[in-house]
Coordinates of C-alpha atoms in Angstrom, one line a residue:
Chain X
X1 CA 0.0 0.0 0.0
X2 CA 2.8 2.4 0.9
X3 CA 4.4 1.5 -2.4
X4 CA 1.3 1.7 -4.5
X5 CA -0.4 4.8 -3.2
X6 CA 2.1 7.4 -4.3
X7 CA 2.4 5.7 -7.7
X8 CA -1.3 5.5 -8.3
X9 CA -1.8 9.2 -7.6
X10 CA -1.2 11.5 -10.5
X11 CA 1.6 13.9 -10.0
X12 CA 4.7 13.4 -8.0
X13 CA 6.8 15.3 -5.4
X14 CA 9.2 16.5 -8.1
X15 CA 6.3 18.0 -10.1
X16 CA 4.9 19.6 -6.9
X17 CA 8.3 21.2 -6.1
X18 CA 8.7 22.2 -9.8
X19 CA 5.4 24.0 -9.8
X20 CA 6.1 25.7 -6.5
X21 CA 9.3 27.1 -7.9
X22 CA 7.5 28.2 -11.1
X23 CA 4.9 29.9 -9.0
X24 CA 7.5 31.7 -7.0
X25 CA 9.0 32.9 -10.3
X26 CA 12.3 31.0 -9.9
X27 CA 14.9 31.7 -12.6
X28 CA 16.7 29.1 -14.6
X29 CA 13.7 26.7 -14.5
X30 CA 13.2 24.4 -17.4
X31 CA 12.1 20.8 -18.0
X32 CA 15.6 19.5 -17.6
X33 CA 15.6 20.8 -14.0
X34 CA 12.4 18.7 -13.5
X35 CA 14.2 15.7 -14.6
X36 CA 17.1 16.5 -12.3
X37 CA 14.6 16.8 -9.4
X38 CA 13.1 13.4 -10.3
X39 CA 16.5 11.8 -10.2
X40 CA 17.1 13.5 -6.9
X41 CA 13.9 12.1 -5.3
X42 CA 14.4 8.7 -6.8
X43 CA 11.4 8.8 -9.2
X44 CA 11.8 6.6 -12.3
X45 CA 9.6 5.6 -15.2
X46 CA 10.8 2.0 -15.0
X47 CA 8.2 -0.9 -15.1
X48 CA 6.3 -1.2 -11.9
X49 CA 7.9 -4.5 -10.8
X50 CA 11.4 -3.0 -11.2
X51 CA 10.3 -0.1 -9.1
X52 CA 8.9 -2.4 -6.5
X53 CA 12.2 -4.4 -6.1
X54 CA 14.1 -1.1 -6.0
X55 CA 11.8 0.1 -3.3
X56 CA 12.2 -3.1 -1.2
X57 CA 16.0 -2.9 -1.7
X58 CA 16.0 0.6 -0.5
X59 CA 13.8 -0.2 2.5
X60 CA 16.1 -3.1 3.4
X61 CA 19.0 -0.7 3.6
X62 CA 17.0 1.8 5.7
X63 CA 16.8 4.2 2.8
X64 CA 13.5 6.0 2.8
X65 CA 14.3 8.8 0.4
X66 CA 15.1 12.4 1.0
X67 CA 12.7 14.8 2.8
X68 CA 11.5 17.8 0.8
X69 CA 10.6 20.1 3.7
X70 CA 13.9 19.4 5.5
X71 CA 16.0 19.1 2.3
X72 CA 18.7 17.5 2.2
X73 CA 18.2 15.5 5.3
X74 CA 17.2 11.9 4.7
X75 CA 13.9 10.7 6.1
X76 CA 15.4 7.9 8.1
X77 CA 17.6 10.3 10.2
X78 CA 14.6 12.6 10.9
X79 CA 12.7 9.5 12.1
X80 CA 15.5 8.3 14.2
X81 CA 15.5 11.7 15.9
X82 CA 11.8 12.0 16.4
X83 CA 10.8 8.4 17.2
X84 CA 12.1 8.1 20.8
X85 CA 10.0 11.1 21.9
X86 CA 6.9 9.7 20.4
X87 CA 7.4 6.2 21.8
X88 CA 8.0 7.7 25.2
X89 CA 4.7 9.6 25.1
X90 CA 2.7 6.7 23.6
X91 CA 4.0 4.0 25.9
X92 CA 3.8 5.9 29.1
X93 CA 0.4 7.3 28.5
X94 CA -1.2 4.1 27.3
X95 CA 0.2 2.1 30.2
X96 CA -1.1 4.6 32.7
X97 CA -4.5 5.0 31.1
X98 CA -4.8 1.2 30.8
X99 CA -4.3 0.7 34.5
X100 CA -6.4 3.6 35.7
X101 CA -9.1 2.8 33.2
X102 CA -9.4 -0.9 34.0
X103 CA -9.5 -0.1 37.7
X104 CA -12.2 2.4 37.2
X105 CA -14.1 0.1 35.0
X106 CA -13.8 -2.7 37.6
X107 CA -15.1 -0.3 40.3
X108 CA -18.1 0.6 38.1
X109 CA -18.8 -3.0 37.1
X110 CA -18.7 -4.2 40.7
X111 CA -20.9 -1.4 41.9
X112 CA -23.3 -1.6 38.9
X113 CA -26.7 0.0 39.1
X114 CA -25.5 2.5 41.6
X115 CA -25.0 6.3 41.2
X116 CA -21.2 5.8 41.4
X117 CA -21.4 3.5 38.4
X118 CA -23.6 6.0 36.6
X119 CA -21.2 8.8 37.4
X120 CA -18.1 6.9 36.1
X121 CA -20.0 5.8 33.0
X122 CA -21.1 9.3 32.1
X123 CA -17.6 10.6 32.8
X124 CA -16.0 8.0 30.6
X125 CA -18.5 8.5 27.7
X126 CA -18.1 12.2 27.9
X127 CA -14.3 12.0 27.8
X128 CA -14.4 9.5 24.9
X129 CA -16.7 11.9 23.0
X130 CA -14.3 14.9 23.3
X131 CA -12.1 15.4 20.2
X132 CA -8.5 14.9 21.4
X133 CA -7.2 18.1 20.1
X134 CA -9.9 20.3 21.6
X135 CA -9.1 18.8 25.0
X136 CA -5.5 19.5 24.3
X137 CA -6.2 23.1 23.6
X138 CA -8.3 23.5 26.7
X139 CA -5.6 21.9 28.9
X140 CA -2.9 24.0 27.2
X141 CA -5.0 27.2 27.8
X142 CA -5.6 26.5 31.4
X143 CA -2.2 25.3 32.5
X144 CA 0.2 27.1 30.2
X145 CA -1.3 30.3 28.8
X146 CA -3.2 31.5 31.9
X147 CA -1.8 29.3 34.7
X148 CA 1.9 29.5 33.7
X149 CA 2.3 26.2 35.5
X150 CA 3.6 24.2 32.6
X151 CA 5.7 25.1 29.6
X152 CA 4.1 25.9 26.2
X153 CA 6.1 23.4 24.2
X154 CA 9.3 21.5 23.6
X155 CA 10.5 18.3 25.2
X156 CA 13.1 19.6 27.6
X157 CA 14.3 22.9 28.9
X158 CA 17.1 24.8 27.2
X159 CA 19.2 25.0 30.3
X160 CA 19.8 21.3 30.7
X161 CA 22.2 19.1 28.9
X162 CA 21.0 16.0 27.1
X163 CA 22.0 12.7 28.7
X164 CA 21.2 10.6 31.7
X165 CA 21.4 13.2 34.5
X166 CA 18.8 14.2 37.0
X167 CA 18.0 17.7 35.9
X168 CA 17.5 16.5 32.3
X169 CA 15.1 13.7 33.3
X170 CA 13.1 16.1 35.6
X171 CA 12.8 18.6 32.7
X172 CA 11.6 15.9 30.4
X173 CA 9.0 14.8 32.8
X174 CA 7.9 18.3 33.4
X175 CA 7.5 19.0 29.7
X176 CA 5.8 15.7 28.9
X177 CA 3.2 16.1 31.7
X178 CA 0.5 17.9 29.8
X179 CA 0.7 15.8 26.6
X180 CA 0.6 12.6 28.6
X181 CA -2.3 13.9 30.7
X182 CA -4.4 14.7 27.6
X183 CA -3.8 11.4 26.0
X184 CA -4.7 9.6 29.2
X185 CA -7.9 11.6 29.5
X186 CA -9.0 10.9 26.0
X187 CA -8.2 7.2 25.9
X188 CA -9.5 6.5 29.4
X189 CA -13.1 6.2 28.4
X190 CA -12.6 3.2 26.1
X191 CA -10.9 1.2 28.8
X192 CA -13.5 2.0 31.5
X193 CA -16.4 1.1 29.3
X194 CA -14.7 -2.0 27.9
X195 CA -13.8 -3.2 31.4
X196 CA -17.3 -2.6 32.7
X197 CA -18.9 -4.4 29.8
X198 CA -16.5 -7.4 30.3
X199 CA -16.8 -7.7 34.0
X200 CA -20.6 -7.7 34.3
X201 CA -21.1 -10.9 32.4
X202 CA -18.2 -12.4 34.3
X203 CA -19.7 -11.5 37.6
X204 CA -23.0 -13.2 36.6
X205 CA -21.3 -16.3 35.2
X206 CA -21.4 -19.9 36.6
X207 CA -17.8 -20.1 37.8
X208 CA -18.3 -17.0 40.0
X209 CA -21.5 -18.6 41.5
X210 CA -19.5 -21.7 42.1
X211 CA -16.6 -20.0 43.8
X212 CA -19.2 -18.0 45.8
X213 CA -20.7 -21.3 47.0
X214 CA -17.2 -22.6 47.8
X215 CA -17.0 -19.7 50.3
X216 CA -14.4 -17.5 48.6
X217 CA -14.3 -14.0 50.1
X218 CA -15.7 -11.1 48.2
X219 CA -12.4 -9.5 47.2
X220 CA -11.2 -12.8 45.9
X221 CA -14.2 -13.3 43.7
X222 CA -13.8 -9.8 42.4
X223 CA -10.2 -10.3 41.5
X224 CA -11.0 -13.6 39.7
X225 CA -13.7 -11.9 37.6
X226 CA -11.3 -9.0 37.0
X227 CA -8.5 -11.3 35.7
X228 CA -10.9 -12.9 33.3
X229 CA -12.4 -9.6 32.1
X230 CA -8.9 -8.2 31.6
X231 CA -8.2 -10.6 28.7
X232 CA -10.3 -9.0 26.0
X233 CA -8.9 -5.6 27.0
X234 CA -5.4 -6.9 26.4
X235 CA -6.1 -7.3 22.7
X236 CA -7.5 -3.8 22.8
X237 CA -4.2 -2.7 24.2
X238 CA -2.4 -3.6 21.0
X239 CA -5.0 -1.9 18.8
X240 CA -4.9 1.2 20.9
X241 CA -1.2 1.6 20.3
X242 CA -2.1 2.3 16.7
X243 CA -5.0 4.6 17.6
X244 CA -3.0 6.6 20.1
X245 CA -0.1 7.1 17.7
X246 CA -2.7 8.9 15.6
X247 CA -3.9 10.8 18.6
X248 CA -0.3 11.7 19.5
X249 CA 0.3 13.2 16.1
X250 CA -2.3 15.8 16.8
X251 CA -1.2 16.4 20.4
X252 CA 2.5 16.8 19.5
X253 CA 1.6 19.5 17.0
X254 CA -0.3 21.4 19.6
X255 CA 2.2 21.1 22.4
X256 CA 5.0 21.5 19.8
X257 CA 6.6 18.3 21.1
X258 CA 9.5 17.3 18.8
X259 CA 8.1 13.8 18.0
X260 CA 6.9 12.2 14.8
X261 CA 3.6 14.1 14.9
X262 CA 5.2 17.5 14.6
X263 CA 7.1 16.4 11.5
X264 CA 3.9 14.8 10.1
X265 CA 2.1 18.1 10.3
X266 CA 5.0 19.9 8.6
X267 CA 5.0 17.2 6.0
X268 CA 1.3 17.7 5.2
X269 CA 1.7 21.5 5.0
X270 CA 4.5 21.2 2.6
X271 CA 3.3 18.1 0.7
X272 CA 6.4 16.3 1.7
X273 CA 5.5 12.9 0.4
X274 CA 8.7 10.9 1.2
X275 CA 8.6 12.0 4.8
X276 CA 4.9 11.2 5.1
X277 CA 5.4 7.7 3.7
X278 CA 8.3 7.1 6.0
X279 CA 6.2 8.1 9.0
X280 CA 3.3 6.0 7.8
X281 CA 5.5 3.0 7.2
X282 CA 7.1 3.3 10.6
X283 CA 3.9 3.7 12.5
X284 CA 2.4 0.7 10.7
X285 CA 5.5 -1.4 11.6
X286 CA 5.3 -0.2 15.2
X287 CA 1.7 -1.1 15.4
X288 CA 2.3 -4.6 13.9
X289 CA 5.2 -5.2 16.3
X290 CA 3.0 -4.1 19.2
X291 CA 0.2 -6.5 18.0
X292 CA 2.7 -9.3 17.8
X293 CA 4.1 -8.7 21.3
X294 CA 0.6 -8.6 22.8
X295 CA -0.5 -11.7 20.9
X296 CA 2.5 -13.6 22.3
X297 CA 1.7 -12.3 25.8
X298 CA -1.9 -13.2 25.4
X299 CA -0.8 -16.8 24.8
X300 CA 0.9 -16.8 28.1
X301 CA -2.0 -15.2 29.9
X302 CA -4.8 -17.3 28.4
X303 CA -4.4 -21.1 28.6
X304 CA -7.3 -21.7 26.2
X305 CA -5.3 -20.2 23.3
X306 CA -2.3 -22.4 24.0
X307 CA -4.4 -25.5 24.0
X308 CA -5.9 -24.6 20.7
X309 CA -2.5 -24.7 19.1
X310 CA -1.6 -28.1 20.4
Chain W
X1 CA -73.1 9.3 11.2
X2 CA -72.0 6.3 13.1
X3 CA -72.8 4.0 10.2
X4 CA -71.0 6.1 7.6
X5 CA -67.9 6.1 9.7
X6 CA -68.2 2.4 10.2
X7 CA -68.5 1.8 6.5
X8 CA -65.5 4.0 5.7
X9 CA -63.0 1.7 7.3
X10 CA -62.9 -1.1 4.7
X11 CA -62.5 1.6 2.0
X12 CA -59.0 2.4 3.0
X13 CA -56.7 1.8 0.2
X14 CA -53.9 -0.7 0.0
X15 CA -51.4 2.1 0.0
X16 CA -52.8 3.3 3.3
X17 CA -52.4 -0.1 4.8
X18 CA -48.9 -0.4 3.5
X19 CA -48.1 3.0 4.9
X20 CA -49.5 2.1 8.2
X21 CA -47.5 -1.1 8.4
X22 CA -44.3 0.8 7.6
X23 CA -45.2 3.4 10.3
X24 CA -45.8 0.6 12.7
X25 CA -42.4 -0.9 12.0
X26 CA -40.7 2.5 12.5
X27 CA -42.7 3.0 15.7
X28 CA -41.7 -0.4 17.1
X29 CA -38.1 0.0 16.2
X30 CA -38.1 3.4 17.8
X31 CA -39.7 1.7 20.8
X32 CA -36.6 -0.5 21.0
X33 CA -34.4 2.6 21.1
X34 CA -36.5 4.1 23.8
X35 CA -36.4 1.1 26.1
X36 CA -33.0 1.9 27.6
X37 CA -32.1 5.0 29.6
X38 CA -28.8 5.6 27.9
X39 CA -30.2 5.3 24.4
X40 CA -33.2 7.4 25.4
X41 CA -30.9 10.3 26.4
X42 CA -28.8 9.8 23.4
X43 CA -31.8 9.8 21.1
X44 CA -33.1 13.0 22.6
X45 CA -29.8 14.7 22.2
X46 CA -29.5 13.5 18.6
X47 CA -33.0 14.7 17.7
X48 CA -32.1 18.1 19.2
X49 CA -29.1 18.4 17.0
X50 CA -31.0 17.2 13.9
X51 CA -33.7 19.9 14.5
X52 CA -30.9 22.4 15.0
X53 CA -29.4 21.5 11.7
X54 CA -32.7 21.5 9.8
X55 CA -33.3 25.0 11.1
X56 CA -29.8 25.8 9.9
X57 CA -30.6 24.7 6.3
X58 CA -33.5 27.1 6.0
X59 CA -32.7 30.0 8.3
X60 CA -29.6 31.6 9.7
X61 CA -29.6 35.0 11.3
X62 CA -26.9 36.2 8.9
X63 CA -25.0 34.6 6.0
X64 CA -22.6 32.2 7.6
X65 CA -19.6 32.9 5.5
X66 CA -20.0 36.7 4.9
X67 CA -17.8 39.2 6.6
X68 CA -20.4 41.5 8.0
X69 CA -19.2 42.6 11.4
X70 CA -16.2 43.9 13.4
X71 CA -13.6 41.3 14.1
X72 CA -13.5 39.3 17.2
X73 CA -16.5 40.7 19.0
X74 CA -17.4 39.0 22.3
X75 CA -21.1 37.8 22.6
X76 CA -23.5 40.7 22.5
X77 CA -27.1 41.4 21.6
X78 CA -26.6 41.4 17.8
X79 CA -24.2 38.5 17.6
X80 CA -25.5 36.0 20.2
X81 CA -22.2 34.1 20.2
X82 CA -19.9 37.0 19.1
X83 CA -18.0 37.2 15.8
X84 CA -14.9 35.4 14.5
X85 CA -11.6 36.9 13.9
X86 CA -12.7 37.6 10.3
X87 CA -16.0 39.3 11.3
X88 CA -18.4 36.4 10.6
X89 CA -21.3 35.7 13.0
X90 CA -20.4 32.6 15.1
X91 CA -24.0 31.6 15.8
X92 CA -24.9 31.7 12.1
X93 CA -21.9 29.5 11.3
X94 CA -22.8 27.1 14.0
X95 CA -26.4 26.9 12.7
X96 CA -25.4 26.7 9.0
X97 CA -22.5 24.3 9.6
X98 CA -24.7 21.7 11.4
X99 CA -26.3 20.2 8.4
X100 CA -23.0 19.4 6.5
X101 CA -21.5 18.0 9.7
X102 CA -24.4 15.7 10.3
X103 CA -24.7 14.8 6.7
X104 CA -21.1 13.6 6.6
X105 CA -21.4 11.7 9.9
X106 CA -24.6 9.9 8.8
X107 CA -23.4 9.1 5.4
X108 CA -20.2 7.6 6.8
X109 CA -22.4 5.7 9.2
X110 CA -24.7 4.4 6.4
X111 CA -22.0 3.4 3.9
X112 CA -19.5 2.1 6.5
X113 CA -22.2 -0.1 8.0
X114 CA -23.4 -1.3 4.6
X115 CA -19.9 -2.4 3.7
X116 CA -19.3 -4.1 7.0
X117 CA -22.6 -5.9 7.0
X118 CA -21.9 -7.1 3.4
X119 CA -18.4 -8.3 4.3
X120 CA -19.6 -9.9 7.5
X121 CA -22.5 -11.8 5.9
X122 CA -20.2 -12.8 3.0
X123 CA -17.7 -14.4 5.4
X124 CA -20.5 -16.2 7.2
X125 CA -21.4 -18.2 4.0
X126 CA -18.1 -18.2 2.1
X127 CA -15.7 -21.1 1.8
X128 CA -13.0 -21.5 4.3
X129 CA -10.3 -20.0 2.1
X130 CA -12.3 -17.0 1.2
X131 CA -13.2 -16.6 4.8
X132 CA -9.6 -16.5 5.8
X133 CA -8.8 -14.0 3.1
X134 CA -11.6 -11.7 4.3
X135 CA -10.3 -12.0 7.8
X136 CA -6.8 -11.0 6.7
X137 CA -8.1 -7.9 4.9
X138 CA -10.2 -6.9 7.9
X139 CA -7.3 -7.2 10.3
X140 CA -5.1 -5.2 7.9
X141 CA -7.6 -2.4 7.9
X142 CA -8.0 -2.7 11.7
X143 CA -4.4 -2.4 12.4
X144 CA -3.5 0.4 10.1
X145 CA -4.2 3.6 12.0
X146 CA -7.1 5.3 10.3
X147 CA -6.2 8.9 11.1
X148 CA -2.8 8.5 9.5
X149 CA -4.4 7.0 6.4
X150 CA -6.7 10.0 6.3
X151 CA -3.7 12.3 6.4
X152 CA -2.0 10.4 3.6
X153 CA -5.0 10.2 1.4
X154 CA -6.0 13.8 2.2
X155 CA -2.6 15.1 1.3
X156 CA -2.6 13.3 -2.0
X157 CA -6.0 14.7 -2.8
X158 CA -4.6 18.1 -1.8
X159 CA -1.8 17.6 -4.3
X160 CA -4.3 17.0 -7.1
X161 CA -7.3 19.2 -6.5
X162 CA -5.8 21.7 -4.2
X163 CA -8.8 21.1 -1.9
X164 CA -11.0 18.2 -0.7
X165 CA -14.7 18.4 -1.2
X166 CA -17.2 16.5 0.9
X167 CA -17.4 13.5 -1.3
X168 CA -13.7 12.5 -1.0
X169 CA -13.9 13.2 2.7
X170 CA -16.7 10.7 3.0
X171 CA -14.9 8.2 0.8
X172 CA -11.7 8.4 2.9
X173 CA -13.7 8.0 6.2
X174 CA -15.6 5.0 4.9
X175 CA -12.4 3.3 3.7
X176 CA -10.8 3.7 7.0
X177 CA -13.8 3.1 9.2
X178 CA -15.6 0.0 8.0
X179 CA -13.3 -2.7 9.4
X180 CA -14.3 -2.5 13.0
X181 CA -17.9 -3.2 12.2
X182 CA -17.0 -5.9 9.7
X183 CA -15.1 -7.8 12.4
X184 CA -18.1 -7.7 14.7
X185 CA -20.5 -8.8 12.0
X186 CA -18.2 -11.5 10.9
X187 CA -18.0 -13.2 14.3
X188 CA -21.8 -12.8 14.9
X189 CA -22.6 -14.2 11.5
X190 CA -20.2 -17.1 11.9
X191 CA -21.8 -18.1 15.2
X192 CA -25.4 -17.7 13.9
X193 CA -24.7 -19.6 10.7
X194 CA -23.7 -22.7 12.8
X195 CA -27.0 -22.7 14.8
X196 CA -29.5 -25.5 14.3
X197 CA -32.4 -23.4 13.0
X198 CA -30.3 -22.2 10.1
X199 CA -29.2 -25.7 9.3
X200 CA -32.8 -26.9 9.4
X201 CA -34.0 -24.2 7.1
X202 CA -31.2 -25.1 4.7
X203 CA -32.3 -28.8 4.8
X204 CA -35.9 -27.8 4.2
X205 CA -34.7 -26.1 1.0
X206 CA -34.9 -22.5 1.8
X207 CA -32.7 -20.5 -0.5
X208 CA -29.5 -19.0 0.8
X209 CA -30.5 -15.4 -0.1
X210 CA -33.7 -15.9 1.9
X211 CA -31.8 -17.2 4.9
X212 CA -29.4 -14.4 4.8
X213 CA -32.0 -11.7 4.4
X214 CA -34.8 -13.0 6.5
X215 CA -33.1 -14.8 9.3
X216 CA -29.6 -13.6 9.8
X217 CA -30.4 -10.0 9.1
X218 CA -33.2 -10.1 11.6
X219 CA -30.9 -11.6 14.2
X220 CA -28.1 -9.0 13.8
X221 CA -30.4 -6.0 13.3
X222 CA -29.8 -4.5 16.8
X223 CA -26.1 -4.8 16.3
X224 CA -26.4 -3.2 12.9
X225 CA -28.2 -0.2 14.3
X226 CA -25.7 0.1 17.2
X227 CA -22.8 -0.2 14.7
X228 CA -24.4 2.5 12.6
X229 CA -24.1 5.0 15.5
X230 CA -20.6 3.9 16.2
X231 CA -19.5 4.4 12.6
X232 CA -21.3 7.8 12.5
X233 CA -19.3 8.8 15.5
X234 CA -16.2 7.8 13.7
X235 CA -17.4 9.9 10.8
X236 CA -17.9 13.0 13.0
X237 CA -14.6 12.4 14.7
X238 CA -12.8 11.9 11.4
X239 CA -14.4 15.0 9.9
X240 CA -13.0 17.2 12.7
X241 CA -9.6 15.6 12.2
X242 CA -9.6 16.1 8.5
X243 CA -10.8 19.7 8.8
X244 CA -8.5 20.5 11.7
X245 CA -5.5 19.4 9.7
X246 CA -6.6 21.6 6.9
X247 CA -6.7 18.7 4.5
X248 CA -10.3 19.3 3.6
X249 CA -11.8 22.2 1.9
X250 CA -11.5 24.9 4.5
X251 CA -13.8 27.4 2.7
X252 CA -16.9 25.3 3.5
X253 CA -18.7 26.1 6.7
X254 CA -19.0 23.1 9.0
X255 CA -18.1 22.5 12.6
X256 CA -14.7 21.1 11.7
X257 CA -13.6 24.1 9.6
X258 CA -14.9 26.4 12.3
X259 CA -12.4 24.7 14.6
X260 CA -9.7 24.9 11.9
X261 CA -10.0 28.6 11.5
X262 CA -10.3 29.3 15.2
X263 CA -7.3 27.2 16.1
X264 CA -5.2 28.5 13.2
X265 CA -5.9 32.1 14.3
X266 CA -4.8 31.0 17.8
X267 CA -8.2 31.9 19.3
X268 CA -7.2 30.0 22.4
X269 CA -4.2 32.2 23.0
X270 CA -6.0 35.5 22.4
X271 CA -8.9 34.6 24.7
X272 CA -11.6 34.3 22.0
X273 CA -13.4 31.5 23.7
X274 CA -16.6 32.2 21.9
X275 CA -15.0 31.2 18.7
X276 CA -13.5 27.9 19.7
X277 CA -15.9 26.6 22.4
X278 CA -19.3 26.5 20.6
X279 CA -18.2 24.2 17.8
X280 CA -16.3 21.9 20.1
X281 CA -19.2 21.7 22.5
X282 CA -21.6 20.9 19.6
X283 CA -19.2 18.2 18.2
X284 CA -18.8 16.7 21.7
X285 CA -22.6 16.6 22.1
X286 CA -23.0 14.9 18.8
X287 CA -20.4 12.3 19.7
X288 CA -21.9 11.9 23.1
X289 CA -25.3 11.1 21.7
X290 CA -23.8 8.6 19.3
X291 CA -21.9 6.9 22.1
X292 CA -25.0 6.8 24.3
X293 CA -27.0 5.3 21.5
X294 CA -24.3 2.8 20.7
X295 CA -23.9 1.5 24.3
X296 CA -27.5 1.6 25.0
X297 CA -28.3 -0.6 22.0
X298 CA -25.4 -2.9 22.8
X299 CA -26.9 -3.4 26.2
X300 CA -30.2 -4.4 24.7
X301 CA -28.7 -6.6 21.9
X302 CA -26.4 -8.4 24.4
X303 CA -28.5 -9.8 27.3
X304 CA -25.4 -10.7 29.3
X305 CA -24.7 -6.9 29.7
X306 CA -28.1 -6.3 31.2
X307 CA -27.6 -5.3 34.7
X308 CA -29.5 -7.2 37.3
X309 CA -28.9 -7.4 41.0
X310 CA -27.1 -10.5 42.2
X311 CA -28.9 -13.3 43.8
X312 CA -28.9 -13.3 47.6
X313 CA -26.7 -16.0 49.1
X314 CA -29.2 -18.3 50.8
X315 CA -27.1 -21.4 51.3
X316 CA -24.4 -19.8 53.4
X317 CA -24.7 -21.8 56.6
X318 CA -26.4 -24.9 55.4

């Protein structure tokens, strides 16, 4: 898909850049320059299968082409620079929201049909219905613009040196607080509702009645049901990595956090196709790896799946 | 008089009967929506927004996209919600932008649900190999992050047309949004297709089409409706993303482009809350109503989710 899309679409980056220069009234522009640009960006008119093998060969060597917006920096080096920040945001915020959300959902499910349950449900639904970037703006407005509590952007302060020292780590935490908070708030709702909907059938099931009759204590029963209800949410965990990468893109651009998202927005504004494809490919790979890891973990957690394979 | 009225009843035409039966069907399915507290609230909200948008089609206080007033006025007696940084009336924009927003949300809901029902039903009755292929396609679309795909598609469209109309927006959202529902329908159809009553009607000699449309469709109908609201929610969410990124046509007036202009002019930094808050509240309300309807209907379709109080433990000290 990543290979086909740009080739199916009429026009190519070289033409876009060429037209831009024409519009700006650049001098010394003629079709030979267009050809030069095409060579520069690795666009050829070779048969499609030749292009495909060329593309795979380049991928294999970590060559994703050259960015247009950040010319002449190659896409791969931009990604290497931006990826750690994004991964940091995504992993920390998903993990936190996963734990908080599941606990809240469990609380709501155990106390179902009460006002506490209703309050948690409504809160979760409302949070899930808020567009992520609007929430990000509100948070930014309250805490940074008017409150002056948190910084307006960046990943770390200018007064610290990069590396594993205490001031740097504190600065990173301080700068990441607001983005992580918004991602947690927007992704919390899904976990809460999912957990609640999983644990209610579990609490009504036969094995819970059985363990009740065996004389298990209340908290033991709840934790048994919780463990069982957690399993479907684990698969959701993998899928949410992909979803929140998309959410992170928006939030990074708002908090001007130097991750992949900020580059993505720049790439869209300047029609930087190579950079966009590089980011897209990388995100898809990240999501696939995440899915794979969770699938393997799932096998460890759920004995039923292991038995099926044997 | 009494007699005449009595005799008039059999004279009602066939069309009238048919109309009444359709109305009865609508009424009974509405009754299903109104059974549950969550979906009741969601339905009321949605009706409110729909009425708002219908009013917006026929009447707005001022022309939504005309620059008629001073720039950045706070709410006052002339402009109920103030004016934008370009001197447009915010309330008129909100009213006029409702219909396109709803239109996109609903059409994404309709087309996305149609595709996912089709794929789901197909996999229920296809051969094993086709079934696995369908499953693979579904999981690819599930895993690929939709918003990124929107950005990619949108930017390519931007490269060709310079701007994205409503139709490409809908197409993009449908392409990225159908997979989740398809997975749900696939698993439901597979489990229903194995049941005894389907097998027995196959043995009687009922045609497959009839089984699919009369029996399976009926069984999955509540899930279809619930999925429709979920996909519509995705449509509304996706629209705001598309417009916020400026990938769509930012000249059109809808809630997404309102947010785009407000945010691009840094309304949140200059304290123009009346520009940024109304569209975001309306979008949140729309999504909230979709979520409520989705979860309410899920609760009805899935009896195990129905909340009942637990049995008292009688045999404690037996």
